[in-house]
mmCIF file of C-alpha atoms in Angstrom:
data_model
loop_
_atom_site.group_PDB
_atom_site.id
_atom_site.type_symbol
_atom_site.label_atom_id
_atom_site.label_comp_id
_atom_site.label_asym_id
_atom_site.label_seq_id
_atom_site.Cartn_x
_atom_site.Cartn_y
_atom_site.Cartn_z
ATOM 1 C CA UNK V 1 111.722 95.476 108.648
ATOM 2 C CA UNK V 2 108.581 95.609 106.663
ATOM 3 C CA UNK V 3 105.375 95.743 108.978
ATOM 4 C CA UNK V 4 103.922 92.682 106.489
ATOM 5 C CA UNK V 5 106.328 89.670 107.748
ATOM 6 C CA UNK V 6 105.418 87.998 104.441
ATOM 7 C CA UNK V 7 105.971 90.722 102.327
ATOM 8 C CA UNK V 8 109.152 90.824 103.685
ATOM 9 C CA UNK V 9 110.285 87.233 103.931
ATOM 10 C CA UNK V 10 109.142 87.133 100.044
ATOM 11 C CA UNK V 11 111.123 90.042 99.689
ATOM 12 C CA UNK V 12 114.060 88.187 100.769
ATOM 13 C CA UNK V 13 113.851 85.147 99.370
ATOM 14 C CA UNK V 14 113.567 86.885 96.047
ATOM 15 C CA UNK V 15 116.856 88.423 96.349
ATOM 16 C CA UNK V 16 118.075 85.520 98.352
ATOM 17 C CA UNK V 17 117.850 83.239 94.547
ATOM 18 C CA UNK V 18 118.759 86.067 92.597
ATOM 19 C CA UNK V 19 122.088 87.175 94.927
ATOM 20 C CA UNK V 20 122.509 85.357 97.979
ATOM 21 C CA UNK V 21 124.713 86.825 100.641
ATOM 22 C CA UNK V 22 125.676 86.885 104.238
ATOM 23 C CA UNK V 23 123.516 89.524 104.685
ATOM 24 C CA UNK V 24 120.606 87.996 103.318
ATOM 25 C CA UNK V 25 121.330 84.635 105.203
ATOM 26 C CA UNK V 26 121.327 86.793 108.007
ATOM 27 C CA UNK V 27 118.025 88.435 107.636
ATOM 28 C CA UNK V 28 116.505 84.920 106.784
ATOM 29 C CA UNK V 29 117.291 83.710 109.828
ATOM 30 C CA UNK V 30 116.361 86.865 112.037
ATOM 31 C CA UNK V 31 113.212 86.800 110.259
ATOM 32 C CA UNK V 32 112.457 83.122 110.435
ATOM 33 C CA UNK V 33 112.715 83.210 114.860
ATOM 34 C CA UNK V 34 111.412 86.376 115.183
ATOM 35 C CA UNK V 35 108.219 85.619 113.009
ATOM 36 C CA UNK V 36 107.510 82.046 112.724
ATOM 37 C CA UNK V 37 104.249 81.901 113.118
ATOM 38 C CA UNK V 38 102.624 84.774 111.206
ATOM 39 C CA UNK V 39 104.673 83.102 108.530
ATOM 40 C CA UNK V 40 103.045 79.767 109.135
ATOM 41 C CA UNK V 41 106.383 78.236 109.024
ATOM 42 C CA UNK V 42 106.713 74.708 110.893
ATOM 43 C CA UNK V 43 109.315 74.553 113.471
ATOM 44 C CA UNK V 44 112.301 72.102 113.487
ATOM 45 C CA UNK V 45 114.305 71.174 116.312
ATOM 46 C CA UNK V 46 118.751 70.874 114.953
ATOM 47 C CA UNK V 47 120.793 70.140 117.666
ATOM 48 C CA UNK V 48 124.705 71.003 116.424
ATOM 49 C CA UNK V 49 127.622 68.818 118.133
ATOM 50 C CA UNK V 50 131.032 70.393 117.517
ATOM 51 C CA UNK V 51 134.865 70.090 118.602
ATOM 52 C CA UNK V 52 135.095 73.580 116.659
ATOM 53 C CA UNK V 53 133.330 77.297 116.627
ATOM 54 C CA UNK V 54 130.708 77.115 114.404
ATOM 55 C CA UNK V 55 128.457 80.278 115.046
ATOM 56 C CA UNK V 56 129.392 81.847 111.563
ATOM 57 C CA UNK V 57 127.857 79.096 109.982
ATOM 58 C CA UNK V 58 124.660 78.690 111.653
ATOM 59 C CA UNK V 59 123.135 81.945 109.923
ATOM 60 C CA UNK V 60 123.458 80.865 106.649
ATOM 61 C CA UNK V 61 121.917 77.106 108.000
ATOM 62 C CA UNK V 62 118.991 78.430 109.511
ATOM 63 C CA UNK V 63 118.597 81.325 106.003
ATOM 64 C CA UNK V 64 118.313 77.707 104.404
ATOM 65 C CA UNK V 65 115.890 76.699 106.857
ATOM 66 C CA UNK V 66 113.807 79.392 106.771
ATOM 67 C CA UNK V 67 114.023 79.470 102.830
ATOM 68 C CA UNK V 68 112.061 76.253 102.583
ATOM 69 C CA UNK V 69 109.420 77.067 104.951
ATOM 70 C CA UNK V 70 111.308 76.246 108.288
ATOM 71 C CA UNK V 71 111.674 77.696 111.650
ATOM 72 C CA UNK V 72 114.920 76.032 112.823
ATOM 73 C CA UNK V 73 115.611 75.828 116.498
ATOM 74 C CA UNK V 74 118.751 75.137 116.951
ATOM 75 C CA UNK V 75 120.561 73.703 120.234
ATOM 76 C CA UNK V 76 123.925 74.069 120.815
ATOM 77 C CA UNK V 77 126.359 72.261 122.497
ATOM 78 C CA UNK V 78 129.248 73.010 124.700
ATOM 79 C CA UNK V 79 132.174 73.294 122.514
ATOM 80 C CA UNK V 80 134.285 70.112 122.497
ATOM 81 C CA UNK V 81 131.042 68.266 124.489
ATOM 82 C CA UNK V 82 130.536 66.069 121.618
ATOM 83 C CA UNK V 83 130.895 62.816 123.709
ATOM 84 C CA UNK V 84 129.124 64.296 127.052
ATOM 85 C CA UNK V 85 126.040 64.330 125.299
ATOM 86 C CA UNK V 86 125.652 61.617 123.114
ATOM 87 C CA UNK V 87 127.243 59.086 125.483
ATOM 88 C CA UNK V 88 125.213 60.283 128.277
ATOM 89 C CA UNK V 89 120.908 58.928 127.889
ATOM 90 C CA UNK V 90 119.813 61.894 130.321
ATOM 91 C CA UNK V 91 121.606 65.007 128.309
ATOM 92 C CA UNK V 92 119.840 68.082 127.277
ATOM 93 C CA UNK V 93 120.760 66.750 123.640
ATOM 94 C CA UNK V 94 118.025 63.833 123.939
ATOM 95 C CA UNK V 95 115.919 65.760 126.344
ATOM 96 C CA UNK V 96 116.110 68.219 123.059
ATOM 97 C CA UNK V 97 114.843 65.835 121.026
ATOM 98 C CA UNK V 98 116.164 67.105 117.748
ATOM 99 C CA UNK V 99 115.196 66.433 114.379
ATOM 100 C CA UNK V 100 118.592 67.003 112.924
ATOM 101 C CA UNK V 101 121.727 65.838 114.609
ATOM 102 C CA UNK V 102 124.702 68.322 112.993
ATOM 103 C CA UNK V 103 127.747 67.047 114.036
ATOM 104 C CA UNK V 104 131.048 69.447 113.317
ATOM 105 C CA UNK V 105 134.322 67.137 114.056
ATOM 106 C CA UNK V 106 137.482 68.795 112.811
ATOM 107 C CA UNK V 107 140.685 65.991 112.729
ATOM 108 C CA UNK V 108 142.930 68.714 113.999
ATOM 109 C CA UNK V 109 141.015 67.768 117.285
ATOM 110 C CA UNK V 110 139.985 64.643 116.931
ATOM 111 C CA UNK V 111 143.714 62.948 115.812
ATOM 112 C CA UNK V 112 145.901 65.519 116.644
ATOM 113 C CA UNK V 113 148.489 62.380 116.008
ATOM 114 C CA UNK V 114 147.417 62.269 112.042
ATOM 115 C CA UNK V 115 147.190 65.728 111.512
ATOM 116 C CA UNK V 116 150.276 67.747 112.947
ATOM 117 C CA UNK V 117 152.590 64.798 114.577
ATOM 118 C CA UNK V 118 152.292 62.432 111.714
ATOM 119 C CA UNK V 119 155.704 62.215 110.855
ATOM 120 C CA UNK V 120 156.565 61.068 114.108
ATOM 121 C CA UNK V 121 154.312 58.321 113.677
ATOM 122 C CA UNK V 122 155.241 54.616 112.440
ATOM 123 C CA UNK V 123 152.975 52.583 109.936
ATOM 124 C CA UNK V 124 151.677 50.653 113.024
ATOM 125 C CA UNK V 125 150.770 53.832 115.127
ATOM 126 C CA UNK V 126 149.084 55.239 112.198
ATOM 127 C CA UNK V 127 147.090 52.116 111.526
ATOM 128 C CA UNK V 128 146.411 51.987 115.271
ATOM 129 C CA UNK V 129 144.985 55.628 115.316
ATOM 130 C CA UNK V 130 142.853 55.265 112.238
ATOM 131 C CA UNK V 131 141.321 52.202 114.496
ATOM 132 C CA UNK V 132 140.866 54.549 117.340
ATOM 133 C CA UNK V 133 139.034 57.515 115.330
ATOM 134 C CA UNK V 134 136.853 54.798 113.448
ATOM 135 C CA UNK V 135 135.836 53.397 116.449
ATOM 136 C CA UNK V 136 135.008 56.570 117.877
ATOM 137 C CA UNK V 137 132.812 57.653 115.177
ATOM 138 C CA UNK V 138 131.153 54.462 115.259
ATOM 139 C CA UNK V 139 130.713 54.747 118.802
ATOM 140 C CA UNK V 140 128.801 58.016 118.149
ATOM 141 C CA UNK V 141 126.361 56.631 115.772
ATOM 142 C CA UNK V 142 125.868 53.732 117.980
ATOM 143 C CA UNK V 143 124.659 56.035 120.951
ATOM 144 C CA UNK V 144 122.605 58.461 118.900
ATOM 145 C CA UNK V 145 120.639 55.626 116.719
ATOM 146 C CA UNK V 146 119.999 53.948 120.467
ATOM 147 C CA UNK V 147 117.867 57.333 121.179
ATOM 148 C CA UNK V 148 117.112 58.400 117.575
ATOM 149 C CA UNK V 149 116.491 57.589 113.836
ATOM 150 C CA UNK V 150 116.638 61.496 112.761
ATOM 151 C CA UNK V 151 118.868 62.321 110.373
ATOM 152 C CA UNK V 152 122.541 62.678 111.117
ATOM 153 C CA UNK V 153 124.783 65.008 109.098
ATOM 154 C CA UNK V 154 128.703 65.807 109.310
ATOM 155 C CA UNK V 155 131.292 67.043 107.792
ATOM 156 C CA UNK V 156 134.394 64.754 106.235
ATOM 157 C CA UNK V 157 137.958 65.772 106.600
ATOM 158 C CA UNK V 158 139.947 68.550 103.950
ATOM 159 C CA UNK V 159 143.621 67.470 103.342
ATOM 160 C CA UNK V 160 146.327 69.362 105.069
ATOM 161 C CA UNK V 161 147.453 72.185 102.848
ATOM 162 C CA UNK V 162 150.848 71.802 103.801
ATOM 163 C CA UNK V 163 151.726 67.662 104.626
ATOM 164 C CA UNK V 164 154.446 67.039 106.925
ATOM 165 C CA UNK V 165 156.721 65.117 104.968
ATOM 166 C CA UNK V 166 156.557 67.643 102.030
ATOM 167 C CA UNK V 167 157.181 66.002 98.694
ATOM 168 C CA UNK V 168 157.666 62.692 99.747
ATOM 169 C CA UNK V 169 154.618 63.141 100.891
ATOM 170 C CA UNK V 170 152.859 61.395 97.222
ATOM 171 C CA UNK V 171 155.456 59.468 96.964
ATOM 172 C CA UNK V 172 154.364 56.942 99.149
ATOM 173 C CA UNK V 173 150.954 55.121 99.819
ATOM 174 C CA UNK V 174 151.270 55.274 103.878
ATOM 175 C CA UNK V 175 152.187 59.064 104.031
ATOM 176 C CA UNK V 176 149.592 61.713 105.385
ATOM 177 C CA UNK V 177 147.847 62.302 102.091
ATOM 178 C CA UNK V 178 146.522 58.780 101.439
ATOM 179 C CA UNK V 179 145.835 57.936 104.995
ATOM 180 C CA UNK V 180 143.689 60.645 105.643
ATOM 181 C CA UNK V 181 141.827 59.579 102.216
ATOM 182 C CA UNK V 182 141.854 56.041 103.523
ATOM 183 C CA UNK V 183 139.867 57.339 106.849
ATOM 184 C CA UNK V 184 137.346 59.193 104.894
ATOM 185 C CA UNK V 185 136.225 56.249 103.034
ATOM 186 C CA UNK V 186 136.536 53.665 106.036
ATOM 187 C CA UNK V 187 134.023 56.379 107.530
ATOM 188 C CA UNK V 188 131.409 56.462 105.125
ATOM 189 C CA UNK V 189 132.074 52.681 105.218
ATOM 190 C CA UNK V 190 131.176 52.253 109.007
ATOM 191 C CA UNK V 191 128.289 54.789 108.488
ATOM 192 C CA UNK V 192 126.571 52.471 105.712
ATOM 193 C CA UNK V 193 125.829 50.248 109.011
ATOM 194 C CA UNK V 194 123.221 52.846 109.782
ATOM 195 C CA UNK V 195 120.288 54.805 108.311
ATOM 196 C CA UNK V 196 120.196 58.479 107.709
ATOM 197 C CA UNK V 197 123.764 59.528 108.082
ATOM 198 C CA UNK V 198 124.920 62.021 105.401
ATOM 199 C CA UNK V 199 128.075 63.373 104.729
ATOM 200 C CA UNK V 200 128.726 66.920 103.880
ATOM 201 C CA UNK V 201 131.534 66.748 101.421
ATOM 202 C CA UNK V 202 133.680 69.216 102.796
ATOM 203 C CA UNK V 203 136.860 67.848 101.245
ATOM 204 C CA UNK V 204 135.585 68.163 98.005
ATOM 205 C CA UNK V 205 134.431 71.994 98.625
ATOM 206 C CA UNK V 206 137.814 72.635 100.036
ATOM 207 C CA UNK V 207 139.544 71.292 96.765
ATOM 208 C CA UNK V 208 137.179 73.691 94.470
ATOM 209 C CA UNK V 209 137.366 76.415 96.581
ATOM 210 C CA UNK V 210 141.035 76.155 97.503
ATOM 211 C CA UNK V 211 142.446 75.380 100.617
ATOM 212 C CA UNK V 212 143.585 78.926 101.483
ATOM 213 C CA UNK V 213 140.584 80.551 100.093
ATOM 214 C CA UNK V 214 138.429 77.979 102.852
ATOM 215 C CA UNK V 215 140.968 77.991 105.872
ATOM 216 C CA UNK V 216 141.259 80.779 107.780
ATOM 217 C CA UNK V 217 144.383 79.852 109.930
ATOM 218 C CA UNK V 218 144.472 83.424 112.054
ATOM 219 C CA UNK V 219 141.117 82.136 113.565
ATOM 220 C CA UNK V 220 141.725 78.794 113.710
ATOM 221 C CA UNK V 221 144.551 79.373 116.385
ATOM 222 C CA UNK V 222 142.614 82.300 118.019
ATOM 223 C CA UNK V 223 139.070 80.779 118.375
ATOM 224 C CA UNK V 224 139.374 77.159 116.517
ATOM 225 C CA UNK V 225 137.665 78.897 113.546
ATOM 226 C CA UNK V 226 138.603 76.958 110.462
ATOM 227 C CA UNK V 227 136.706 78.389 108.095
ATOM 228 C CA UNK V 228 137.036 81.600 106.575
ATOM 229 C CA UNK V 229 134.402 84.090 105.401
ATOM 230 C CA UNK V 230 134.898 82.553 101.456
ATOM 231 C CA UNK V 231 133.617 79.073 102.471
ATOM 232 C CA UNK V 232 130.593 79.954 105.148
ATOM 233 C CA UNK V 233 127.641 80.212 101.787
ATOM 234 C CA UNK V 234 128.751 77.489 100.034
ATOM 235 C CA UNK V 235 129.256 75.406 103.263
ATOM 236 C CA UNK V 236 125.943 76.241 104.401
ATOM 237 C CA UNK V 237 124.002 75.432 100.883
ATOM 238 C CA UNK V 238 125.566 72.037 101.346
ATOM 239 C CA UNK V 239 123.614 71.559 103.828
ATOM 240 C CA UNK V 240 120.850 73.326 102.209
ATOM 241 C CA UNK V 241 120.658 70.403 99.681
ATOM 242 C CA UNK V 242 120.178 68.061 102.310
ATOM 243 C CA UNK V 243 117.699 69.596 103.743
ATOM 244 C CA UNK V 244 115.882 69.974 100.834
ATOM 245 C CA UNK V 245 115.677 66.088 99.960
ATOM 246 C CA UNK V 246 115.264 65.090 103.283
ATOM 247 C CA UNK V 247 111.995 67.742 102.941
ATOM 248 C CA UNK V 248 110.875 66.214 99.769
ATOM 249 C CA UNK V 249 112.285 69.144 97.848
ATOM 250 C CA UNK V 250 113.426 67.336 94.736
ATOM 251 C CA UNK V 251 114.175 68.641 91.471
ATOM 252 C CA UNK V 252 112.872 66.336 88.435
ATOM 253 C CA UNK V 253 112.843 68.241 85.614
ATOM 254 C CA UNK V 254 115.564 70.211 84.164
ATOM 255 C CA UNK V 255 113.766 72.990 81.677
ATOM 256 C CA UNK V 256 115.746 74.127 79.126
ATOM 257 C CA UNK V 257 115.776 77.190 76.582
ATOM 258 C CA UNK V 258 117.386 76.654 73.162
ATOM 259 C CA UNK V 259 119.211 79.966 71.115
ATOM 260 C CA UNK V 260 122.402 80.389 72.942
ATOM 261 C CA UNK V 261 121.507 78.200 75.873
ATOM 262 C CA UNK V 262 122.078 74.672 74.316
ATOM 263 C CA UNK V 263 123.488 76.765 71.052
ATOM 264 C CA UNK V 264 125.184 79.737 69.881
ATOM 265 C CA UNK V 265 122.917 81.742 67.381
ATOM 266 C CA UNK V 266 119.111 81.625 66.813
ATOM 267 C CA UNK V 267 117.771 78.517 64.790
ATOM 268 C CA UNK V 268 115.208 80.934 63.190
ATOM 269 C CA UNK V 269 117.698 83.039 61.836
ATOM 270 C CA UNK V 270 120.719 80.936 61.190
ATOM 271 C CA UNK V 271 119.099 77.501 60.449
ATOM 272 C CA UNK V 272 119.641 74.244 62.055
ATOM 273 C CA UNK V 273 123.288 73.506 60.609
ATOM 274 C CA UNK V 274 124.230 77.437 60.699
ATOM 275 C CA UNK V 275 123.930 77.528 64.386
ATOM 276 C CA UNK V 276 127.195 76.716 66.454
ATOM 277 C CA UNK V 277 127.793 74.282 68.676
ATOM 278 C CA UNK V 278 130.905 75.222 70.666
ATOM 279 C CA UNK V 279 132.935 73.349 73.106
ATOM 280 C CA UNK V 280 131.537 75.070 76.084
ATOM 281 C CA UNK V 281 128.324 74.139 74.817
ATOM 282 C CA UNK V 282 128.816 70.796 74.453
ATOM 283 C CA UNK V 283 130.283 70.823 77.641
ATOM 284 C CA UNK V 284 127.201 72.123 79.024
ATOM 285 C CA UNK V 285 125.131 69.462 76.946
ATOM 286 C CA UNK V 286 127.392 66.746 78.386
ATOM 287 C CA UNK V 287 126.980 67.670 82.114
ATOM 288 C CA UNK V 288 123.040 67.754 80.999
ATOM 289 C CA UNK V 289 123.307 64.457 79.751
ATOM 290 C CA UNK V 290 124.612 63.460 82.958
ATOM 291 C CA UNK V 291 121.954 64.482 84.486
ATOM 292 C CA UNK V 292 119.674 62.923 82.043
ATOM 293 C CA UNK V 293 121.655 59.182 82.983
ATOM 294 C CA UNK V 294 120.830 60.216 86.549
ATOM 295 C CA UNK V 295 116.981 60.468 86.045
ATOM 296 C CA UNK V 296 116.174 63.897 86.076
ATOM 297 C CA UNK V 297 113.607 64.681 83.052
ATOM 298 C CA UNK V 298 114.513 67.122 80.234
ATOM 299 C CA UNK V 299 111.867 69.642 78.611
ATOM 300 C CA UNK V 300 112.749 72.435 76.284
ATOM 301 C CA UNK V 301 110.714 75.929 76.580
ATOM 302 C CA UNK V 302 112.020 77.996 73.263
ATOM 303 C CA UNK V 303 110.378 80.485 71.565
ATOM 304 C CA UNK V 304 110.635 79.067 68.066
ATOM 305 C CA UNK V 305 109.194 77.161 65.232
ATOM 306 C CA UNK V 306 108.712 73.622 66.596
ATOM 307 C CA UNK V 307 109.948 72.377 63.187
ATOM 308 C CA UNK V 308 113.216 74.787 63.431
ATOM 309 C CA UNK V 309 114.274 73.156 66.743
ATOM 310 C CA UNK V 310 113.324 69.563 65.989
ATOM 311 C CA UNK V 311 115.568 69.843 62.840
ATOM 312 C CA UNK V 312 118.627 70.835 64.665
ATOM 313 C CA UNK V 313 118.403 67.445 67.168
ATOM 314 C CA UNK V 314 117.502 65.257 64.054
ATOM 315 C CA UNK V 315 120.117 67.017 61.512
ATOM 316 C CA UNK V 316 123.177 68.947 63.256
ATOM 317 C CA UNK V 317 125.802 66.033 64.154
ATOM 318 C CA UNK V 318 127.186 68.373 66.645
ATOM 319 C CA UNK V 319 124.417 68.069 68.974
ATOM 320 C CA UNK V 320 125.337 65.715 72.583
ATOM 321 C CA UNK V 321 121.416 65.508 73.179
ATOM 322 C CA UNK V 322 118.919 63.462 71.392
ATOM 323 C CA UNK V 323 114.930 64.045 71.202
ATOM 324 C CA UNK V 324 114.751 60.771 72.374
ATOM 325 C CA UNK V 325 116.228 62.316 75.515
ATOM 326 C CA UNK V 326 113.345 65.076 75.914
ATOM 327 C CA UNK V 327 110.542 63.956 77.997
ATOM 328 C CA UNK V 328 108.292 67.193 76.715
ATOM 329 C CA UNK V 329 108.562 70.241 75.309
ATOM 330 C CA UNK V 330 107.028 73.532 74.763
ATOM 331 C CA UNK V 331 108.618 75.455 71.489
ATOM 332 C CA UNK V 332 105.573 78.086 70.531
ATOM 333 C CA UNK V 333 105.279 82.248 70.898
ATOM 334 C CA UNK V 334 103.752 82.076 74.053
ATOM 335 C CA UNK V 335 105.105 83.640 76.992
ATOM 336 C CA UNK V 336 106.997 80.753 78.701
ATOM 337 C CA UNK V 337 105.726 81.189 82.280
ATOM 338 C CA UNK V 338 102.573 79.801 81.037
ATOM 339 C CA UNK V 339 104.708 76.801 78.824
ATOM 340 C CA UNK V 340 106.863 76.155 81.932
ATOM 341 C CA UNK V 341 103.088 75.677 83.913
ATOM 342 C CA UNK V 342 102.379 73.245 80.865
ATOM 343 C CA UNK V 343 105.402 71.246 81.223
ATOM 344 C CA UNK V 344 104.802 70.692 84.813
ATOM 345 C CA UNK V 345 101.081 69.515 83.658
ATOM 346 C CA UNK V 346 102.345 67.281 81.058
ATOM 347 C CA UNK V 347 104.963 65.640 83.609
ATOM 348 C CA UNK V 348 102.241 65.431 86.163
ATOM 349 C CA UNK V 349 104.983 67.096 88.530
ATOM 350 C CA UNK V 350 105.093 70.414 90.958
ATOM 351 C CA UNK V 351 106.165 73.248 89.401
ATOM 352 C CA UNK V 352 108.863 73.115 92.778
ATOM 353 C CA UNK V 353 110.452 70.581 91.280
ATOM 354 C CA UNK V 354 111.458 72.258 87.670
ATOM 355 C CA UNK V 355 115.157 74.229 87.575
ATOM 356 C CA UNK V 356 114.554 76.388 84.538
ATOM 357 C CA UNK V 357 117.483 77.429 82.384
ATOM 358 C CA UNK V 358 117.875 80.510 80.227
ATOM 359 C CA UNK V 359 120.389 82.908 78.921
ATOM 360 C CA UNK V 360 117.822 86.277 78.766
ATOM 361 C CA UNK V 361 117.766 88.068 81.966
ATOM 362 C CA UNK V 362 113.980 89.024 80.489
ATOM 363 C CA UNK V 363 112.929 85.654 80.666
ATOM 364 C CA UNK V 364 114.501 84.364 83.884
ATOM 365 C CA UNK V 365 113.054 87.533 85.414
ATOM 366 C CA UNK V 366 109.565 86.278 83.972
ATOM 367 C CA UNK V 367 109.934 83.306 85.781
ATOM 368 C CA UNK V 368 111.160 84.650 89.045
ATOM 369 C CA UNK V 369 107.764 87.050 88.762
ATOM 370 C CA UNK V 370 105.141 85.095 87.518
ATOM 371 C CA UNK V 371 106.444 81.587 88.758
ATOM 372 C CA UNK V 372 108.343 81.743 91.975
ATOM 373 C CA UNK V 373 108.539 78.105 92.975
ATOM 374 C CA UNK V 374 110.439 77.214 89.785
ATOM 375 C CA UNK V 375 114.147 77.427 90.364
ATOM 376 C CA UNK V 376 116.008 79.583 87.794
ATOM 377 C CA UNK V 377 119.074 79.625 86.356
ATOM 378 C CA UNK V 378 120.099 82.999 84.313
ATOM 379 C CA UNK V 379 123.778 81.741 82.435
ATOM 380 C CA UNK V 380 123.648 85.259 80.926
ATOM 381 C CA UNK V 381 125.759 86.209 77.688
ATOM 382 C CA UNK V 382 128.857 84.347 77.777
ATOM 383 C CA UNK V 383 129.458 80.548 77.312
#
């Protein structure tokens, strides 16, 4: 390790947004409770409940942490102790005093009955056991908010990979598929009784990822490891995100370059009909409208002709966005590290909050040098 801490924790980060790996996560975290305070980072107390083995994970958690400014001390409990401590006033957990309650409940465990007898089971049993593991969740929030109003975060349940009645298995609204879809959203129904419980969508990052690329079924019968090396990153920057807004680390501005980022070609060159508009870039457009109708601000940072750029939102019918759309915008020769500082100005807004967007590595790297605490996001050559 570098004898600076800072220099290397800002070492790290930097290749931590540019590449992030297990590695890195690793070092994060090494760095961040070996040298908290020389790196003026404020501590945080995250207490992690779980019915499963979780200690791949926590690296890339606490890397997280420790990326926005963090110390993270983490207690954890006994393995399958979930109800020991939060039922019980006097346990270590409250004594703890955490500031994050993780809670890591895996429906192989907790309903054994829904998850590998199901077929066994008749419409009445399975209603019954739904009851049972609603009540038990509920039960859990009930004892924690009696002792704490800290955040709360946990997981929801995957699908099976494999359902136990096979094909039939769609075929009918009370098989395994639908019920289990039906007790994720009677969960997030019971949580909406209480503040500050969040819901790490793991079922949805199971179904991008793929169920066989996120399951790791040779450790989930040797240590009750369910997820494989694939999933532990983008698991852990889920809870990243949450962390960020619940630290007031909220994007607001998307910042957006023009030739070959919102087109293909360069206005200058081709003029503002000759550019293309492609359908992966008015896909991207689209899912930047989105964002738009979501309340994030748009700015452009080009280096253009104002005129050039201005022409091809008022005159190429191909376009998705609209000026009207674009809160501000910086389209000159200057170098856009000082434009991206303008934008901020103009929006009255930290530069933390701006995600800038741009296809030349020369420019993102710009960014990253001269502007650290603007998020970047290099798309690179092909659409």
């Amino acid at each position: 390790m570098d004898s600076d801490p800072n220099k290397e924790l800002q070492f790290l980060l930097k290749k931590h947004f540019q590449t992030p790996s297990y590695a890195i996560y690793s070092q994060l975290s090494t760095i961040g409770r070996c040298w908290a305070k020389d790196l003026n980072l404020r501590n945080v107390k995250v207490a992690v409940l779980r019915n499963i083995t979780v200690e791949p994970l926590l690296p890339v958690i606490s890397g997280e942490l420790v990326a926005l400014g963090l110390a993270p001390e983490i207690y954890i409990a006994d393995f399958n102790a979930t109800t020991g401590e939060v039922f019980n006033p006097e346990s270590e957990l409250y004594k703890f005093n955490p500031e994050y309650f993780l809670i890591f409940e895996w429906l192989e465990t907790v309903s054994p009955k829904l998850t590998e007898r199901f077929v066994s089971l008749t419409i009445d049993e399975i209603n019954l056991e739904i009851e049972r593991v609603l009540t038990y969740f509920d039960q859990l929030f009930v004892s924690i908010r009696a002792k704490s109003a800290n955040p709360i975060l946990l997981n929801n349940f995957p699908l099976p990979d494999v359902t136990t009645l096979g094909i039939l298995d769609v075929q009918l609204d009370n098989a395994q598929t639908y019920t289990l879809f039906k007790l994720n959203l009677e969960l997030l129904r019971i949580s909406r009784n209480y503040s500050g419980i969040y819901w790490i969508d793991t079922l949805k990052l199971f179904n991008r990822l793929g169920h066989q690329n996120s399951f790791d079924e040779k450790f989930w019968q040797i240590a009750k490891l369910p997820f494989s090396k694939n999933i532990l990153i983008p698991l852990g920057k889920e809870y990243g995100k949450f962390f960020k807004v619940l630290n007031g680390k909220i994007t607001k501005c998307l910042v957006l370059d023009c030739d070959n980022t919102l087109w293909a070609g360069v206005v200058g060159e081709d003029g503002a009909k000759g550019i293309k508009i492609t359908s992966s870039f008015k896909a991207f457009q689209q899912e930047i409208l989105n964002l738009y109708k979501r309340g994030l601000f748009l700015a452009l940072c080009s280096k253009n002709n104002e005129e050039d750029v201005l022409e091809v939102f008022r005159e190429n019918s191909e376009m998705i966005l609209a000026i009207e759309q674009i809160a501000t915008w910086q389209i000159n020769w200057r170098d856009k590290a000082t434009n991206i500082k303008q934008i901020a100005n103009d929006l009255n807004i930290a530069l933390s909050s701006l995600v800038f967007v741009d296809d030349s590595a020369f420019e993102c790297n710009l960014l990253r040098e001269n502007v650290p605490d603007v998020a970047v996001i290099e798309l690179g050559k092909n659409p």
